[in-house]
PDB file of C-alpha atoms in Angstrom:
ATOM      1  CA  UNK B   1     138.737  76.542 133.444  1.00 61.00           C
ATOM      2  CA  UNK B   2     139.158  76.053 137.204  1.00 64.00           C
ATOM      3  CA  UNK B   3     141.551  79.027 137.418  1.00 71.00           C
ATOM      4  CA  UNK B   4     139.079  81.321 135.647  1.00 71.00           C
ATOM      5  CA  UNK B   5     136.273  80.223 137.980  1.00 72.00           C
ATOM      6  CA  UNK B   6     138.575  80.875 140.931  1.00 71.00           C
ATOM      7  CA  UNK B   7     139.372  84.337 139.542  1.00 72.00           C
ATOM      8  CA  UNK B   8     135.644  85.078 139.367  1.00 68.00           C
ATOM      9  CA  UNK B   9     135.144  84.008 142.982  1.00 64.00           C
ATOM     10  CA  UNK B  10     138.075  86.154 144.136  1.00 69.00           C
ATOM     11  CA  UNK B  11     137.673  89.253 141.975  1.00 64.00           C
ATOM     12  CA  UNK B  12     134.111  89.265 140.619  1.00 68.00           C
ATOM     13  CA  UNK B  13     132.654  88.992 137.112  1.00 72.00           C
ATOM     14  CA  UNK B  14     134.759  89.450 134.005  1.00 70.00           C
ATOM     15  CA  UNK B  15     134.064  88.688 130.359  1.00 76.00           C
ATOM     16  CA  UNK B  16     135.034  84.994 130.493  1.00 76.00           C
ATOM     17  CA  UNK B  17     133.392  84.185 133.851  1.00 89.00           C
ATOM     18  CA  UNK B  18     130.231  82.618 132.414  1.00 88.00           C
ATOM     19  CA  UNK B  19     131.919  80.566 129.715  1.00 91.00           C
ATOM     20  CA  UNK B  20     134.491  79.168 132.166  1.00 91.00           C
ATOM     21  CA  UNK B  21     131.716  78.243 134.622  1.00 91.00           C
ATOM     22  CA  UNK B  22     129.744  76.485 131.860  1.00 94.00           C
ATOM     23  CA  UNK B  23     132.869  74.492 130.951  1.00 92.00           C
ATOM     24  CA  UNK B  24     133.224  73.506 134.615  1.00 91.00           C
ATOM     25  CA  UNK B  25     129.628  72.257 134.529  1.00 92.00           C
ATOM     26  CA  UNK B  26     130.368  70.107 131.481  1.00 94.00           C
ATOM     27  CA  UNK B  27     133.500  68.748 133.137  1.00 92.00           C
ATOM     28  CA  UNK B  28     131.631  67.911 136.346  1.00 92.00           C
ATOM     29  CA  UNK B  29     129.008  65.966 134.385  1.00 94.00           C
ATOM     30  CA  UNK B  30     131.696  64.124 132.422  1.00 92.00           C
ATOM     31  CA  UNK B  31     133.601  63.148 135.575  1.00 91.00           C
ATOM     32  CA  UNK B  32     130.848  62.699 138.183  1.00 92.00           C
ATOM     33  CA  UNK B  33     127.714  62.050 136.126  1.00 92.00           C
ATOM     34  CA  UNK B  34     125.665  64.295 138.440  1.00 94.00           C
ATOM     35  CA  UNK B  35     122.994  65.855 136.237  1.00 95.00           C
ATOM     36  CA  UNK B  36     121.491  67.994 139.003  1.00 94.00           C
ATOM     37  CA  UNK B  37     124.778  69.680 139.860  1.00 95.00           C
ATOM     38  CA  UNK B  38     125.660  70.178 136.193  1.00 95.00           C
ATOM     39  CA  UNK B  39     122.258  71.749 135.517  1.00 95.00           C
ATOM     40  CA  UNK B  40     122.672  74.108 138.463  1.00 95.00           C
ATOM     41  CA  UNK B  41     126.114  75.186 137.239  1.00 94.00           C
ATOM     42  CA  UNK B  42     124.757  75.669 133.718  1.00 96.00           C
ATOM     43  CA  UNK B  43     121.868  77.829 134.925  1.00 96.00           C
ATOM     44  CA  UNK B  44     124.293  79.903 137.018  1.00 95.00           C
ATOM     45  CA  UNK B  45     126.521  80.355 133.964  1.00 95.00           C
ATOM     46  CA  UNK B  46     123.599  81.688 131.896  1.00 96.00           C
ATOM     47  CA  UNK B  47     122.551  84.077 134.694  1.00 94.00           C
ATOM     48  CA  UNK B  48     126.152  85.225 135.002  1.00 93.00           C
ATOM     49  CA  UNK B  49     126.293  85.823 131.232  1.00 94.00           C
ATOM     50  CA  UNK B  50     123.179  87.997 131.407  1.00 92.00           C
ATOM     51  CA  UNK B  51     124.693  90.103 134.192  1.00 90.00           C
ATOM     52  CA  UNK B  52     128.006  90.556 132.414  1.00 86.00           C
ATOM     53  CA  UNK B  53     128.356  93.807 130.471  1.00 82.00           C
ATOM     54  CA  UNK B  54     130.587  92.193 127.843  1.00 86.00           C
ATOM     55  CA  UNK B  55     129.127  89.824 125.256  1.00 91.00           C
ATOM     56  CA  UNK B  56     132.497  88.113 124.763  1.00 89.00           C
ATOM     57  CA  UNK B  57     132.228  84.425 125.579  1.00 93.00           C
ATOM     58  CA  UNK B  58     128.431  84.302 125.220  1.00 96.00           C
ATOM     59  CA  UNK B  59     128.549  82.040 122.158  1.00 97.00           C
ATOM     60  CA  UNK B  60     130.736  79.561 124.022  1.00 96.00           C
ATOM     61  CA  UNK B  61     128.513  79.629 127.125  1.00 97.00           C
ATOM     62  CA  UNK B  62     125.374  78.930 125.097  1.00 97.00           C
ATOM     63  CA  UNK B  63     127.135  76.242 123.055  1.00 97.00           C
ATOM     64  CA  UNK B  64     128.395  74.370 126.129  1.00 97.00           C
ATOM     65  CA  UNK B  65     125.172  74.366 128.154  1.00 97.00           C
ATOM     66  CA  UNK B  66     122.981  73.314 125.194  1.00 97.00           C
ATOM     67  CA  UNK B  67     125.393  70.746 123.785  1.00 97.00           C
ATOM     68  CA  UNK B  68     126.693  69.039 126.932  1.00 97.00           C
ATOM     69  CA  UNK B  69     124.320  69.843 129.818  1.00 96.00           C
ATOM     70  CA  UNK B  70     120.696  70.744 129.194  1.00 97.00           C
ATOM     71  CA  UNK B  71     119.720  67.755 127.013  1.00 97.00           C
ATOM     72  CA  UNK B  72     119.215  65.854 130.277  1.00 97.00           C
ATOM     73  CA  UNK B  73     116.675  68.286 131.705  1.00 97.00           C
ATOM     74  CA  UNK B  74     115.123  70.424 128.944  1.00 97.00           C
ATOM     75  CA  UNK B  75     113.292  69.517 125.702  1.00 96.00           C
ATOM     76  CA  UNK B  76     115.728  69.721 122.812  1.00 95.00           C
ATOM     77  CA  UNK B  77     113.043  71.326 120.650  1.00 94.00           C
ATOM     78  CA  UNK B  78     113.633  74.439 122.779  1.00 96.00           C
ATOM     79  CA  UNK B  79     117.364  74.587 121.954  1.00 97.00           C
ATOM     80  CA  UNK B  80     117.150  76.140 118.503  1.00 96.00           C
ATOM     81  CA  UNK B  81     116.377  79.691 119.654  1.00 97.00           C
ATOM     82  CA  UNK B  82     119.288  79.968 122.145  1.00 97.00           C
ATOM     83  CA  UNK B  83     121.706  78.285 119.718  1.00 98.00           C
ATOM     84  CA  UNK B  84     120.820  80.840 117.047  1.00 97.00           C
ATOM     85  CA  UNK B  85     121.292  83.539 119.685  1.00 97.00           C
ATOM     86  CA  UNK B  86     124.730  82.071 120.429  1.00 97.00           C
ATOM     87  CA  UNK B  87     125.571  82.068 116.722  1.00 98.00           C
ATOM     88  CA  UNK B  88     124.531  85.710 116.351  1.00 98.00           C
ATOM     89  CA  UNK B  89     126.481  86.737 119.454  1.00 97.00           C
ATOM     90  CA  UNK B  90     129.596  84.933 118.216  1.00 97.00           C
ATOM     91  CA  UNK B  91     129.376  86.717 114.870  1.00 97.00           C
ATOM     92  CA  UNK B  92     128.973  90.103 116.576  1.00 96.00           C
ATOM     93  CA  UNK B  93     131.992  89.556 118.839  1.00 96.00           C
ATOM     94  CA  UNK B  94     134.258  87.836 116.314  1.00 96.00           C
ATOM     95  CA  UNK B  95     134.028  84.442 118.037  1.00 97.00           C
ATOM     96  CA  UNK B  96     133.453  82.666 114.742  1.00 97.00           C
ATOM     97  CA  UNK B  97     134.630  79.276 116.091  1.00 97.00           C
ATOM     98  CA  UNK B  98     131.829  78.929 118.638  1.00 98.00           C
ATOM     99  CA  UNK B  99     129.382  80.794 116.395  1.00 98.00           C
ATOM    100  CA  UNK B 100     129.792  78.004 113.835  1.00 98.00           C
ATOM    101  CA  UNK B 101     129.511  75.285 116.491  1.00 98.00           C
ATOM    102  CA  UNK B 102     126.215  76.835 117.589  1.00 98.00           C
ATOM    103  CA  UNK B 103     125.105  76.777 113.947  1.00 97.00           C
ATOM    104  CA  UNK B 104     126.117  73.118 113.562  1.00 98.00           C
ATOM    105  CA  UNK B 105     124.310  71.936 116.687  1.00 98.00           C
ATOM    106  CA  UNK B 106     121.251  73.952 115.712  1.00 97.00           C
ATOM    107  CA  UNK B 107     121.011  71.828 112.538  1.00 97.00           C
ATOM    108  CA  UNK B 108     121.437  68.616 114.548  1.00 97.00           C
ATOM    109  CA  UNK B 109     118.771  69.819 116.991  1.00 96.00           C
ATOM    110  CA  UNK B 110     116.359  70.476 114.116  1.00 96.00           C
ATOM    111  CA  UNK B 111     116.824  66.877 112.956  1.00 97.00           C
ATOM    112  CA  UNK B 112     116.421  65.456 116.452  1.00 95.00           C
ATOM    113  CA  UNK B 113     113.290  67.573 116.884  1.00 93.00           C
ATOM    114  CA  UNK B 114     111.692  66.042 113.795  1.00 93.00           C
ATOM    115  CA  UNK B 115     111.732  68.983 111.396  1.00 95.00           C
ATOM    116  CA  UNK B 116     111.177  68.104 107.688  1.00 96.00           C
ATOM    117  CA  UNK B 117     114.324  66.823 105.978  1.00 96.00           C
ATOM    118  CA  UNK B 118     113.959  69.194 103.028  1.00 96.00           C
ATOM    119  CA  UNK B 119     113.901  72.192 105.359  1.00 96.00           C
ATOM    120  CA  UNK B 120     116.948  70.921 107.285  1.00 97.00           C
ATOM    121  CA  UNK B 121     118.822  70.190 104.037  1.00 96.00           C
ATOM    122  CA  UNK B 122     118.301  73.790 102.931  1.00 96.00           C
ATOM    123  CA  UNK B 123     119.613  75.013 106.298  1.00 96.00           C
ATOM    124  CA  UNK B 124     122.689  72.788 105.840  1.00 97.00           C
ATOM    125  CA  UNK B 125     123.477  74.345 102.480  1.00 95.00           C
ATOM    126  CA  UNK B 126     123.300  77.900 103.832  1.00 96.00           C
ATOM    127  CA  UNK B 127     125.253  77.063 106.989  1.00 97.00           C
ATOM    128  CA  UNK B 128     128.064  75.235 105.196  1.00 97.00           C
ATOM    129  CA  UNK B 129     128.497  78.159 102.780  1.00 96.00           C
ATOM    130  CA  UNK B 130     129.122  80.400 105.766  1.00 97.00           C
ATOM    131  CA  UNK B 131     131.451  77.894 107.468  1.00 98.00           C
ATOM    132  CA  UNK B 132     133.490  77.588 104.286  1.00 97.00           C
ATOM    133  CA  UNK B 133     133.655  81.359 103.895  1.00 97.00           C
ATOM    134  CA  UNK B 134     134.919  81.738 107.466  1.00 97.00           C
ATOM    135  CA  UNK B 135     137.343  78.808 107.019  1.00 97.00           C
ATOM    136  CA  UNK B 136     135.862  76.884 109.961  1.00 97.00           C
ATOM    137  CA  UNK B 137     136.753  73.522 108.443  1.00 97.00           C
ATOM    138  CA  UNK B 138     135.994  71.217 111.373  1.00 97.00           C
ATOM    139  CA  UNK B 139     132.418  72.441 111.769  1.00 98.00           C
ATOM    140  CA  UNK B 140     131.911  72.274 107.999  1.00 97.00           C
ATOM    141  CA  UNK B 141     133.222  68.711 107.887  1.00 97.00           C
ATOM    142  CA  UNK B 142     130.882  67.623 110.692  1.00 98.00           C
ATOM    143  CA  UNK B 143     127.892  69.275 109.060  1.00 98.00           C
ATOM    144  CA  UNK B 144     128.685  67.869 105.612  1.00 97.00           C
ATOM    145  CA  UNK B 145     128.321  64.366 107.074  1.00 97.00           C
ATOM    146  CA  UNK B 146     124.830  65.137 108.356  1.00 98.00           C
ATOM    147  CA  UNK B 147     124.013  66.920 105.096  1.00 97.00           C
ATOM    148  CA  UNK B 148     124.901  63.781 103.134  1.00 97.00           C
ATOM    149  CA  UNK B 149     122.843  61.682 105.549  1.00 97.00           C
ATOM    150  CA  UNK B 150     119.840  63.878 104.787  1.00 97.00           C
ATOM    151  CA  UNK B 151     120.413  63.432 101.032  1.00 96.00           C
ATOM    152  CA  UNK B 152     120.577  59.671 101.576  1.00 96.00           C
ATOM    153  CA  UNK B 153     117.391  59.599 103.672  1.00 96.00           C
ATOM    154  CA  UNK B 154     115.503  61.710 101.102  1.00 95.00           C
ATOM    155  CA  UNK B 155     116.525  59.355  98.297  1.00 93.00           C
ATOM    156  CA  UNK B 156     118.517  62.116  96.595  1.00 92.00           C
ATOM    157  CA  UNK B 157     121.665  60.000  96.626  1.00 89.00           C
ATOM    158  CA  UNK B 158     122.591  56.629  95.164  1.00 88.00           C
ATOM    159  CA  UNK B 159     123.908  55.607  98.579  1.00 88.00           C
ATOM    160  CA  UNK B 160     122.130  54.602 101.765  1.00 92.00           C
ATOM    161  CA  UNK B 161     124.995  53.783 104.118  1.00 94.00           C
ATOM    162  CA  UNK B 162     128.017  55.353 102.434  1.00 95.00           C
ATOM    163  CA  UNK B 163     128.501  59.087 102.804  1.00 96.00           C
ATOM    164  CA  UNK B 164     129.383  59.678  99.217  1.00 94.00           C
ATOM    165  CA  UNK B 165     127.567  62.241  97.137  1.00 93.00           C
ATOM    166  CA  UNK B 166     126.899  65.921  96.708  1.00 93.00           C
ATOM    167  CA  UNK B 167     127.874  66.905 100.259  1.00 95.00           C
ATOM    168  CA  UNK B 168     130.910  64.746 101.032  1.00 95.00           C
ATOM    169  CA  UNK B 169     132.975  61.682 100.175  1.00 95.00           C
ATOM    170  CA  UNK B 170     133.828  59.832 103.376  1.00 95.00           C
ATOM    171  CA  UNK B 171     136.935  58.320 101.766  1.00 94.00           C
ATOM    172  CA  UNK B 172     138.481  61.776 101.389  1.00 95.00           C
ATOM    173  CA  UNK B 173     137.815  63.087 104.901  1.00 95.00           C
ATOM    174  CA  UNK B 174     140.768  63.862 107.163  1.00 94.00           C
ATOM    175  CA  UNK B 175     139.214  63.165 110.543  1.00 95.00           C
ATOM    176  CA  UNK B 176     139.597  65.020 113.817  1.00 95.00           C
ATOM    177  CA  UNK B 177     138.176  63.604 117.050  1.00 95.00           C
ATOM    178  CA  UNK B 178     135.086  65.799 116.710  1.00 96.00           C
ATOM    179  CA  UNK B 179     134.456  65.015 113.041  1.00 96.00           C
ATOM    180  CA  UNK B 180     134.953  61.274 113.591  1.00 96.00           C
ATOM    181  CA  UNK B 181     132.414  61.353 116.418  1.00 97.00           C
ATOM    182  CA  UNK B 182     129.970  63.042 114.015  1.00 97.00           C
ATOM    183  CA  UNK B 183     130.831  60.380 111.427  1.00 97.00           C
ATOM    184  CA  UNK B 184     129.964  57.430 113.697  1.00 97.00           C
ATOM    185  CA  UNK B 185     126.702  59.108 114.775  1.00 98.00           C
ATOM    186  CA  UNK B 186     125.695  59.534 111.137  1.00 98.00           C
ATOM    187  CA  UNK B 187     126.792  56.008 110.170  1.00 97.00           C
ATOM    188  CA  UNK B 188     124.838  54.365 112.992  1.00 97.00           C
ATOM    189  CA  UNK B 189     121.687  56.290 112.004  1.00 98.00           C
ATOM    190  CA  UNK B 190     122.130  55.307 108.347  1.00 97.00           C
ATOM    191  CA  UNK B 191     122.808  51.667 109.263  1.00 97.00           C
ATOM    192  CA  UNK B 192     119.785  51.420 111.546  1.00 97.00           C
ATOM    193  CA  UNK B 193     117.314  53.128 109.197  1.00 97.00           C
ATOM    194  CA  UNK B 194     118.566  51.116 106.190  1.00 96.00           C
ATOM    195  CA  UNK B 195     118.257  47.765 107.938  1.00 96.00           C
ATOM    196  CA  UNK B 196     122.020  47.164 107.964  1.00 96.00           C
ATOM    197  CA  UNK B 197     121.901  46.037 111.577  1.00 97.00           C
ATOM    198  CA  UNK B 198     125.102  44.029 111.635  1.00 96.00           C
ATOM    199  CA  UNK B 199     127.089  47.031 110.421  1.00 96.00           C
ATOM    200  CA  UNK B 200     125.474  49.214 113.075  1.00 97.00           C
ATOM    201  CA  UNK B 201     126.017  46.669 115.840  1.00 96.00           C
ATOM    202  CA  UNK B 202     129.723  46.361 115.032  1.00 96.00           C
ATOM    203  CA  UNK B 203     130.498  49.968 114.121  1.00 95.00           C
ATOM    204  CA  UNK B 204     133.854  50.738 115.677  1.00 92.00           C
ATOM    205  CA  UNK B 205     134.047  53.437 118.332  1.00 93.00           C
ATOM    206  CA  UNK B 206     137.543  54.871 118.440  1.00 93.00           C
ATOM    207  CA  UNK B 207     139.243  56.207 121.552  1.00 91.00           C
ATOM    208  CA  UNK B 208     138.671  59.823 120.526  1.00 91.00           C
ATOM    209  CA  UNK B 209     134.927  59.202 120.048  1.00 94.00           C
ATOM    210  CA  UNK B 210     134.261  58.076 123.601  1.00 92.00           C
ATOM    211  CA  UNK B 211     134.395  61.506 125.210  1.00 91.00           C
ATOM    212  CA  UNK B 212     131.820  62.831 122.749  1.00 96.00           C
ATOM    213  CA  UNK B 213     129.529  59.800 122.880  1.00 96.00           C
ATOM    214  CA  UNK B 214     129.082  59.390 126.630  1.00 95.00           C
ATOM    215  CA  UNK B 215     125.406  59.557 127.574  1.00 93.00           C
ATOM    216  CA  UNK B 216     126.365  61.752 130.541  1.00 93.00           C
ATOM    217  CA  UNK B 217     129.046  64.259 129.622  1.00 92.00           C
ATOM    218  CA  UNK B 218     128.946  63.761 125.858  1.00 95.00           C
ATOM    219  CA  UNK B 219     127.313  65.814 123.106  1.00 96.00           C
ATOM    220  CA  UNK B 220     123.532  65.726 122.763  1.00 95.00           C
ATOM    221  CA  UNK B 221     123.576  63.612 119.520  1.00 97.00           C
ATOM    222  CA  UNK B 222     125.041  60.837 121.696  1.00 97.00           C
ATOM    223  CA  UNK B 223     121.420  59.999 122.568  1.00 96.00           C
ATOM    224  CA  UNK B 224     120.744  59.235 118.891  1.00 97.00           C
ATOM    225  CA  UNK B 225     123.899  57.167 118.603  1.00 97.00           C
ATOM    226  CA  UNK B 226     123.104  54.875 121.530  1.00 97.00           C
ATOM    227  CA  UNK B 227     119.434  54.548 120.607  1.00 98.00           C
ATOM    228  CA  UNK B 228     120.235  53.398 117.083  1.00 98.00           C
ATOM    229  CA  UNK B 229     123.063  51.207 118.385  1.00 98.00           C
ATOM    230  CA  UNK B 230     120.611  49.478 120.712  1.00 98.00           C
ATOM    231  CA  UNK B 231     118.102  48.996 117.883  1.00 97.00           C
ATOM    232  CA  UNK B 232     120.813  47.318 115.799  1.00 97.00           C
ATOM    233  CA  UNK B 233     121.859  45.099 118.708  1.00 97.00           C
ATOM    234  CA  UNK B 234     118.286  43.958 119.412  1.00 97.00           C
ATOM    235  CA  UNK B 235     117.799  43.242 115.697  1.00 96.00           C
ATOM    236  CA  UNK B 236     120.986  41.161 115.594  1.00 96.00           C
ATOM    237  CA  UNK B 237     119.902  39.276 118.724  1.00 95.00           C
ATOM    238  CA  UNK B 238     116.766  38.218 116.822  1.00 93.00           C
ATOM    239  CA  UNK B 239     118.728  37.228 113.708  1.00 93.00           C
ATOM    240  CA  UNK B 240     121.776  35.517 115.205  1.00 93.00           C
ATOM    241  CA  UNK B 241     120.826  32.822 117.690  1.00 91.00           C
ATOM    242  CA  UNK B 242     124.432  31.797 118.297  1.00 93.00           C
ATOM    243  CA  UNK B 243     125.483  35.276 119.481  1.00 95.00           C
ATOM    244  CA  UNK B 244     122.117  36.252 120.933  1.00 94.00           C
ATOM    245  CA  UNK B 245     123.303  36.594 124.529  1.00 94.00           C
ATOM    246  CA  UNK B 246     126.211  38.772 123.453  1.00 95.00           C
ATOM    247  CA  UNK B 247     123.975  41.179 121.523  1.00 96.00           C
ATOM    248  CA  UNK B 248     121.264  41.154 124.200  1.00 95.00           C
ATOM    249  CA  UNK B 249     123.710  42.027 126.960  1.00 96.00           C
ATOM    250  CA  UNK B 250     124.962  45.106 125.096  1.00 96.00           C
ATOM    251  CA  UNK B 251     121.461  46.216 124.091  1.00 97.00           C
ATOM    252  CA  UNK B 252     120.164  45.895 127.636  1.00 96.00           C
ATOM    253  CA  UNK B 253     122.991  48.014 129.055  1.00 96.00           C
ATOM    254  CA  UNK B 254     122.056  50.880 126.735  1.00 97.00           C
ATOM    255  CA  UNK B 255     118.341  50.329 127.371  1.00 97.00           C
ATOM    256  CA  UNK B 256     118.985  50.486 131.110  1.00 97.00           C
ATOM    257  CA  UNK B 257     120.787  53.840 130.805  1.00 96.00           C
ATOM    258  CA  UNK B 258     117.863  55.362 128.900  1.00 97.00           C
ATOM    259  CA  UNK B 259     115.364  53.973 131.428  1.00 97.00           C
ATOM    260  CA  UNK B 260     117.393  55.438 134.279  1.00 96.00           C
ATOM    261  CA  UNK B 261     117.532  58.786 132.468  1.00 96.00           C
ATOM    262  CA  UNK B 262     113.743  58.739 132.001  1.00 97.00           C
ATOM    263  CA  UNK B 263     113.232  58.058 135.723  1.00 96.00           C
ATOM    264  CA  UNK B 264     115.379  61.134 136.364  1.00 94.00           C
ATOM    265  CA  UNK B 265     112.823  63.129 134.316  1.00 95.00           C
ATOM    266  CA  UNK B 266     114.805  63.539 131.111  1.00 97.00           C
ATOM    267  CA  UNK B 267     112.194  64.864 128.647  1.00 97.00           C
ATOM    268  CA  UNK B 268     114.112  63.693 125.565  1.00 97.00           C
ATOM    269  CA  UNK B 269     114.250  59.918 125.999  1.00 97.00           C
ATOM    270  CA  UNK B 270     110.634  58.759 126.438  1.00 97.00           C
ATOM    271  CA  UNK B 271     110.258  57.727 122.787  1.00 96.00           C
ATOM    272  CA  UNK B 272     113.608  55.917 122.927  1.00 97.00           C
ATOM    273  CA  UNK B 273     112.515  53.894 125.964  1.00 97.00           C
ATOM    274  CA  UNK B 274     109.131  53.019 124.426  1.00 97.00           C
ATOM    275  CA  UNK B 275     110.684  51.824 121.155  1.00 97.00           C
ATOM    276  CA  UNK B 276     113.408  49.844 122.899  1.00 97.00           C
ATOM    277  CA  UNK B 277     110.763  48.171 125.085  1.00 96.00           C
ATOM    278  CA  UNK B 278     108.969  47.146 121.876  1.00 96.00           C
ATOM    279  CA  UNK B 279     112.230  45.702 120.493  1.00 95.00           C
ATOM    280  CA  UNK B 280     112.802  43.811 123.730  1.00 94.00           C
ATOM    281  CA  UNK B 281     109.250  42.413 123.606  1.00 94.00           C
ATOM    282  CA  UNK B 282     109.716  41.328 119.970  1.00 92.00           C
ATOM    283  CA  UNK B 283     112.904  39.498 120.936  1.00 92.00           C
ATOM    284  CA  UNK B 284     111.181  37.769 123.850  1.00 90.00           C
ATOM    285  CA  UNK B 285     108.324  36.707 121.575  1.00 90.00           C
ATOM    286  CA  UNK B 286     110.797  35.220 119.093  1.00 86.00           C
ATOM    287  CA  UNK B 287     112.578  33.280 121.845  1.00 86.00           C
ATOM    288  CA  UNK B 288     109.223  31.960 123.138  1.00 81.00           C
ATOM    289  CA  UNK B 289     108.271  30.788 119.640  1.00 85.00           C
ATOM    290  CA  UNK B 290     111.599  28.990 119.254  1.00 82.00           C
ATOM    291  CA  UNK B 291     111.065  27.188 122.548  1.00 77.00           C
ATOM    292  CA  UNK B 292     107.593  25.872 121.629  1.00 67.00           C
TER     293      UNK B 292
END
């Protein structure tokens, strides 16, 4: 990545200039946590892509900036159009890997933006058919997990927590780092929404998940993961008096990160902060009642 950026600075634009610059932006956010700098690099990468005569690398550029960078500064409801553009560009240029990643994160963005589950489920079916046809197994595996979650949430499956049904059987999955990160995101959502708070509070995060689930430098569904994790932790703090301080400490750390992100004008975390404040108030009220 750094070498390609250096080549651009020395010799001018070439077909991979924009995508390498976008990757540098993601790396800078992961290492330094500086949202402003990462946003600037991402915007420069998109401008560079527009100026480049070749469309090669466009799918990757769009994927990187909308998956790792812009969720801190732009409404995620606006991501669907560019992600579809990235998918279409990838298909035109033969970059089917990043075309399918754009397709996957478009589905996740639709869910995070509150689109109807039935509509998203139909999009999953069409997208997975294409991923299977193109033999992009990792993207298909990640999307199948979300697809099964949507079946579970719609009541179309016998399961609530387990990902076992029409879309996937979690016991048969051969995980990669990316697919396991998708798995823990889906499991924490299912645990939280099904009232299985202890499972959500203790869901194991493996070493390979951490890169993907960082609030700064991770994928945009990391916001959902940490929000639902914090909900589970606050719920367990209310239920388990003996371990209350332990659960509260973890929940407050996550809550603090979202509050800090909101102060930095992140447009995607306001509802998270409001709901976590309500959970914190409910916990305080319970403690006050116990002390009467």
